[in-house]
Amino acid sequence: MGLMQLFKFKGGVKPATNKAQSVTLPIAKAPLPSVVAVPLHQSIGGTPRPLVQVGDKVLKGQMIGEADGWISAAVHAPTSGTVREVGMYAAAHPSGLLTDCVVIEPDGEDRWIERQRVDYKALPPEQVRELLRDMGVVGLGGAVFPSHAKTQASRSVPMEELVINGAECEPYITCDDLLMRERAAEVVKGIAIFRDLLQPKKVLIGIEDNKPEAAAAMAEAVKAAGEDFQVVSVPTLYPAGGAKQLIRVLTGKEVPANKRSTDMGVQCFNVATAYTAWRALGHGEPVISRLVTLTGNVAEPRNYEVLIGTPMDELLAIAGPKPDTDGIIMGGPMMGFLVPEAKAPVVKATNCLIAHSPALFPPKAPEMPCIRCGACAQACPHELQPFQMYWFARAKNFGKTQEYNIFDCIECGCCSFVCPSRIPLVQYFRFAKSEIWARERDKKAADGAKTRFEFKQHRDEREKQEKAEKLAKAAAAQAAKKAAEAAAAAASEGAPAEVAAPAAPLATGPGDTPAGPAAAPLSPEEAAAAAKKAAIEAAMARAKALRTQTQPQNTDNLTPAQQQEVADIEARRARLREIAKTELVHADAPPAATAPAAPAAPADNSDTSEK
Amino acid sequence: MEFSTSPYLLKDTSVRRVMTQVLLALVPGIIAYVLLIGPGILAQLAIATLTALAAEAAMLRLRDKPLALFLGDGSAVVTAWLVALTFPPVAPWWLTVVGVLFAIIIAKHLYGGLGQNPFNPAMIAFAVCIVSFPALMSQWPGAGSHLAPGQQFDWIFGLTPRLDGMTSATPLDALKTALRADEGHSGPLPFLAGNAQAVIALCYLAGGLFLVWRKVITWHIPTAFLGAMGLLAGLLWLWQPAGFANPVFHLLGGGAMLGAFFIATDPVSGATTPRGKLIFAAGVGLLAYIIRVFGGYPDGIAFAVLIMNICVPLIDMTTQPKVFGMKDQ
């Protein structure tokens, strides 16, 4: 185990780990479920298109949903059987909304497609990335970000460290611990894939120091593989397994919310993700199963290898939930959520199911007013001021919550954990974030409509102006022509001009062109007047256009400080839009409100660098 | 099952526990108080506590708030004890009642109750009473000469007439008077050695350190408070030792220790960011020194705290710490 300088992150809490219960028994294979319901949207990004129809026979490992775009990952049939349904089904999401699923009735044979090993080293990196995408490899720490999209180093910054996350800081969860204990060699091979793609200077495997067996197994596997990865024990402190926290602890780098970790020369993957990457390339097995810790209020807590799509209630039954069990928490107790529908399927983000009981998780004490004690600020690993954000979120002053950096919040739950007033702070922050997302969407729609309207108005004005100008021009041209004609006539006829002349003073005043024929249908004066009128109209139109442009708004006449504030807010918006665009997480995982298929990263040692 | 969201695990803590620890931390000081000045303070504490709980209950009822939940949070008792400990131990019972009522009803509940008061309630009580009843608020049992226990109670409950000769000003007051009369002083200050107040202050210091250890408060406020006061006192004392008391006298005299660890640290009305706490508390320390040395009141903690309370929103707003990853941006 490497002796290296470790760094600290601020804040953090030490909840009882409750891990010992589920590590006594080795990993077991969960029996074939009666039905598997595979949600198509199991990663951040595009929702895969279904490739099967009701009635189709599918084989284990067959692709049933094709990645939609680059930030997306394929999904596969977890076992062989018949497609019974392609449609809406209960989702593993706190909203309780339904999601598009492929429901398969297993035939009991569990027959594989033809699996093909790949010598990835012989392939160009681009092809390896495509393979990972098509094998459905996503971040299994909980964030389920498509892994292939994280294997590209920044163009300008050299890759320095590849951080492998085996911290598993959430209480109760032990699936990564058991994976490292029992399958370290394959985890190491998977890490090598990411290393080969990213070419970092060093590879650091961070494991919390409450898992010495896992660390020892990993160190041994690294040695056996002849790799130079460093296995590093990090202090047990929740949330040390958050990607940003682990990167901080191992490298000293703080990846801000508006940057990708690769822009700072570092990338982070979960150990389970590395394992599935190896299974995908080295064995031709797509991600159709994962390790799930069954624990909490159960008779026999244990880790199981579980097919994706297994109904949660059916799975939890294996561990023998006690009679007073009244719910299932998916993920850990700090970031997980109570599953609204017990038959919701296990997804790639499901690292743990905790049988909930009132005895194990007593009902929360009533919420008291905030006494500004600052315990939350001291516990926040992102050095936020949660009580200030709470204050503004409660007042629905969402602009202020953004000023206090609400989007830097990773919802780790440390603030709620320590709050003596029992304020569900994270819940307020989720609320504020989803409200802001909803408003951004509304604003975008309104901005679009406004732009379209303004464009139409502008076009109408322009056409009117052009028409007026055209008219004026025509009138002027005609007048000039008439005048020229009259002049020509006068010049050529001589005397007759004099004949006509006496009539002229009658019609025209002094100062007028002496040649001006009074009887002309459009006299030069009239033409001039028409031109003048047209010019006035055009000027009025321009003035009107100008006026609409500079219509007084409440943002006019601001003090420099207010202008600065507005500029700041715009800058923050721009930053948020940038984040939303590049990272896709915020845009795609608003809790509850939309996209039920993208579980909002409920787990601990998540590959949350995307967040 | 009720709808709830993560985290499902919560630390075993509550407002009540926080307040109980504050009360616990005051106990050493109270014991020293009883032993050195007399048991009158116990009567004051009891009067203040009962008044506070009654006022709190009445206000909660009026405001239609759950009685059991808020009455049990302990915040009213903390306010009551701080009022009792800052008032003279022989103050008449009704003075303590008036102070506590003012603190609970006007300074706390009229602003919205727990967590909403912009000013420290106990200091509001002190300020109101010292402005309204300056003589009664300045009568302390004579330094060195104990008022018999029975006599203290008699005074508190108005059973015997108050004899001026039996009380004296606080050491701070006495010093000020002496300096104003241009008597000067030389050598170690007579009040320090064996002075009851200094011993009590040291007990408050011990209780305060307990709060820091228990993480009920952080080091920032006491350190900045005492540091700023000590520094200013030290500079002036070095400049003119005959004209100014030494810094130890100031730190152990009056309400400095109680103020630094128990009053300025009130989280509701104080600054909350780490830098903000330093600025806030340094301001309190400096103002308290200036008021107690150059002002007309025996001690300046109350006014200093209230003045700095006004500055808290500004201080907090301008001292927001940089968040994770944004330190060099």
GROMACS .gro file of N, CA, C and O in nm, chain B residues 85-123:
model
  156
  696LEU      N    1  -2.743   3.617   3.488
  696LEU     CA    2  -2.598   3.624   3.515
  696LEU      C    3  -2.539   3.761   3.482
  696LEU      O    4  -2.431   3.794   3.530
  697THR      N    5  -2.609   3.838   3.398
  697THR     CA    6  -2.553   3.969   3.366
  697THR      C    7  -2.612   4.078   3.455
  697THR      O    8  -2.555   4.185   3.465
  698PHE      N    9  -2.724   4.048   3.519
  698PHE     CA   10  -2.784   4.145   3.610
  698PHE      C   11  -2.714   4.136   3.747
  698PHE      O   12  -2.659   4.033   3.782
  699PRO      N   13  -2.721   4.243   3.826
  699PRO     CA   14  -2.664   4.234   3.961
  699PRO      C   15  -2.738   4.126   4.041
  699PRO      O   16  -2.861   4.114   4.029
  700PRO      N   17  -2.666   4.047   4.119
  700PRO     CA   18  -2.730   3.936   4.193
  700PRO      C   19  -2.829   3.986   4.297
  700PRO      O   20  -2.913   3.908   4.343
  701VAL      N   21  -2.819   4.113   4.335
  701VAL     CA   22  -2.913   4.162   4.436
  701VAL      C   23  -3.019   4.253   4.373
  701VAL      O   24  -3.086   4.329   4.443
  702ALA      N   25  -3.032   4.246   4.242
  702ALA     CA   26  -3.136   4.325   4.177
  702ALA      C   27  -3.272   4.282   4.230
  702ALA      O   28  -3.292   4.165   4.259
  703PRO      N   29  -3.367   4.375   4.245
  703PRO     CA   30  -3.500   4.333   4.292
  703PRO      C   31  -3.563   4.237   4.191
  703PRO      O   32  -3.538   4.247   4.070
  704TRP      N   33  -3.646   4.150   4.244
  704TRP     CA   34  -3.702   4.042   4.161
  704TRP      C   35  -3.775   4.095   4.038
  704TRP      O   36  -3.767   4.041   3.931
  705TRP      N   37  -3.843   4.208   4.054
  705TRP     CA   38  -3.923   4.259   3.942
  705TRP      C   39  -3.835   4.312   3.829
  705TRP      O   40  -3.874   4.312   3.715
  706LEU      N   41  -3.712   4.352   3.865
  706LEU     CA   42  -3.621   4.400   3.761
  706LEU      C   43  -3.582   4.283   3.670
  706LEU      O   44  -3.582   4.295   3.546
  707THR      N   45  -3.553   4.171   3.733
  707THR     CA   46  -3.519   4.052   3.655
  707THR      C   47  -3.639   4.011   3.569
  707THR      O   48  -3.624   3.976   3.452
  708VAL      N   49  -3.757   4.017   3.629
  708VAL     CA   50  -3.878   3.979   3.554
  708VAL      C   51  -3.897   4.070   3.433
  708VAL      O   52  -3.920   4.024   3.322
  709VAL      N   53  -3.881   4.200   3.457
  709VAL     CA   54  -3.896   4.295   3.345
  709VAL      C   55  -3.795   4.264   3.236
  709VAL      O   56  -3.829   4.259   3.116
  710GLY      N   57  -3.672   4.243   3.275
  710GLY     CA   58  -3.566   4.213   3.177
  710GLY      C   59  -3.600   4.090   3.095
  710GLY      O   60  -3.593   4.090   2.971
  711VAL      N   61  -3.638   3.982   3.164
  711VAL     CA   62  -3.666   3.857   3.095
  711VAL      C   63  -3.788   3.872   3.003
  711VAL      O   64  -3.788   3.824   2.890
  712LEU      N   65  -3.891   3.940   3.054
  712LEU     CA   66  -4.010   3.959   2.971
  712LEU      C   67  -3.974   4.036   2.843
  712LEU      O   68  -4.019   4.002   2.734
  713PHE      N   69  -3.892   4.136   2.862
  713PHE     CA   70  -3.851   4.214   2.745
  713PHE      C   71  -3.775   4.126   2.646
  713PHE      O   72  -3.798   4.130   2.525
  714ALA      N   73  -3.687   4.045   2.702
  714ALA     CA   74  -3.605   3.958   2.615
  714ALA      C   75  -3.693   3.860   2.539
  714ALA      O   76  -3.680   3.845   2.417
  715ILE      N   77  -3.783   3.793   2.609
  715ILE     CA   78  -3.860   3.685   2.547
  715ILE      C   79  -3.971   3.740   2.458
  715ILE      O   80  -3.989   3.696   2.344
  716ILE      N   81  -4.044   3.837   2.509
  716ILE     CA   82  -4.161   3.883   2.433
  716ILE      C   83  -4.122   3.976   2.320
  716ILE      O   84  -4.158   3.954   2.204
  717ILE      N   85  -4.044   4.077   2.353
  717ILE     CA   86  -4.016   4.178   2.250
  717ILE      C   87  -3.897   4.140   2.163
  717ILE      O   88  -3.906   4.138   2.041
  718ALA      N   89  -3.787   4.104   2.229
  718ALA     CA   90  -3.666   4.079   2.148
  718ALA      C   91  -3.674   3.946   2.073
  718ALA      O   92  -3.609   3.929   1.971
  719LYS      N   93  -3.754   3.850   2.124
  719LYS     CA   94  -3.757   3.720   2.058
  719LYS      C   95  -3.886   3.698   1.979
  719LYS      O   96  -3.884   3.687   1.857
  720HIS      N   97  -3.998   3.695   2.048
  720HIS     CA   98  -4.121   3.650   1.980
  720HIS      C   99  -4.179   3.752   1.884
  720HIS      O  100  -4.235   3.716   1.782
  721LEU      N  101  -4.166   3.880   1.916
  721LEU     CA  102  -4.221   3.977   1.823
  721LEU      C  103  -4.143   3.979   1.691
  721LEU      O  104  -4.193   4.026   1.589
  722TYR      N  105  -4.024   3.926   1.694
  722TYR     CA  106  -3.948   3.916   1.570
  722TYR      C  107  -3.970   3.781   1.500
  722TYR      O  108  -3.913   3.756   1.395
  723GLY      N  109  -4.047   3.692   1.558
  723GLY     CA  110  -4.074   3.565   1.493
  723GLY      C  111  -4.027   3.443   1.571
  723GLY      O  112  -4.032   3.332   1.520
  724GLY      N  113  -3.982   3.463   1.692
  724GLY     CA  114  -3.948   3.349   1.776
  724GLY      C  115  -3.811   3.291   1.747
  724GLY      O  116  -3.725   3.357   1.689
  725LEU      N  117  -3.795   3.166   1.787
  725LEU     CA  118  -3.666   3.098   1.779
  725LEU      C  119  -3.604   3.114   1.640
  725LEU      O  120  -3.668   3.088   1.539
  726GLY      N  121  -3.480   3.159   1.638
  726GLY     CA  122  -3.407   3.165   1.512
  726GLY      C  123  -3.431   3.291   1.432
  726GLY      O  124  -3.369   3.311   1.329
  727GLN      N  125  -3.521   3.378   1.477
  727GLN     CA  126  -3.557   3.493   1.394
  727GLN      C  127  -3.510   3.627   1.451
  727GLN      O  128  -3.517   3.727   1.381
  728ASN      N  129  -3.466   3.626   1.577
  728ASN     CA  130  -3.436   3.754   1.641
  728ASN      C  131  -3.305   3.813   1.590
  728ASN      O  132  -3.202   3.750   1.595
  729PRO      N  133  -3.311   3.938   1.542
  729PRO     CA  134  -3.188   3.999   1.493
  729PRO      C  135  -3.094   4.044   1.605
  729PRO      O  136  -2.976   4.062   1.582
  730PHE      N  137  -3.151   4.063   1.725
  730PHE     CA  138  -3.068   4.108   1.836
  730PHE      C  139  -3.063   4.002   1.945
  730PHE      O  140  -3.157   3.925   1.962
  731ASN      N  141  -2.954   4.003   2.017
  731ASN     CA  142  -2.938   3.910   2.126
  731ASN      C  143  -3.039   3.945   2.236
  731ASN      O  144  -3.032   4.054   2.294
  732PRO      N  145  -3.134   3.858   2.266
  732PRO     CA  146  -3.241   3.893   2.362
  732PRO      C  147  -3.189   3.930   2.499
  732PRO      O  148  -3.237   4.027   2.559
  733ALA      N  149  -3.093   3.855   2.550
  733ALA     CA  150  -3.043   3.884   2.684
  733ALA      C  151  -2.978   4.022   2.688
  733ALA      O  152  -2.990   4.095   2.788
  734MET      N  153  -2.911   4.061   2.580
  734MET     CA  154  -2.846   4.192   2.579
  734MET      C  155  -2.947   4.304   2.563
  734MET      O  156  -2.927   4.414   2.611
   0.00000   0.00000   0.00000
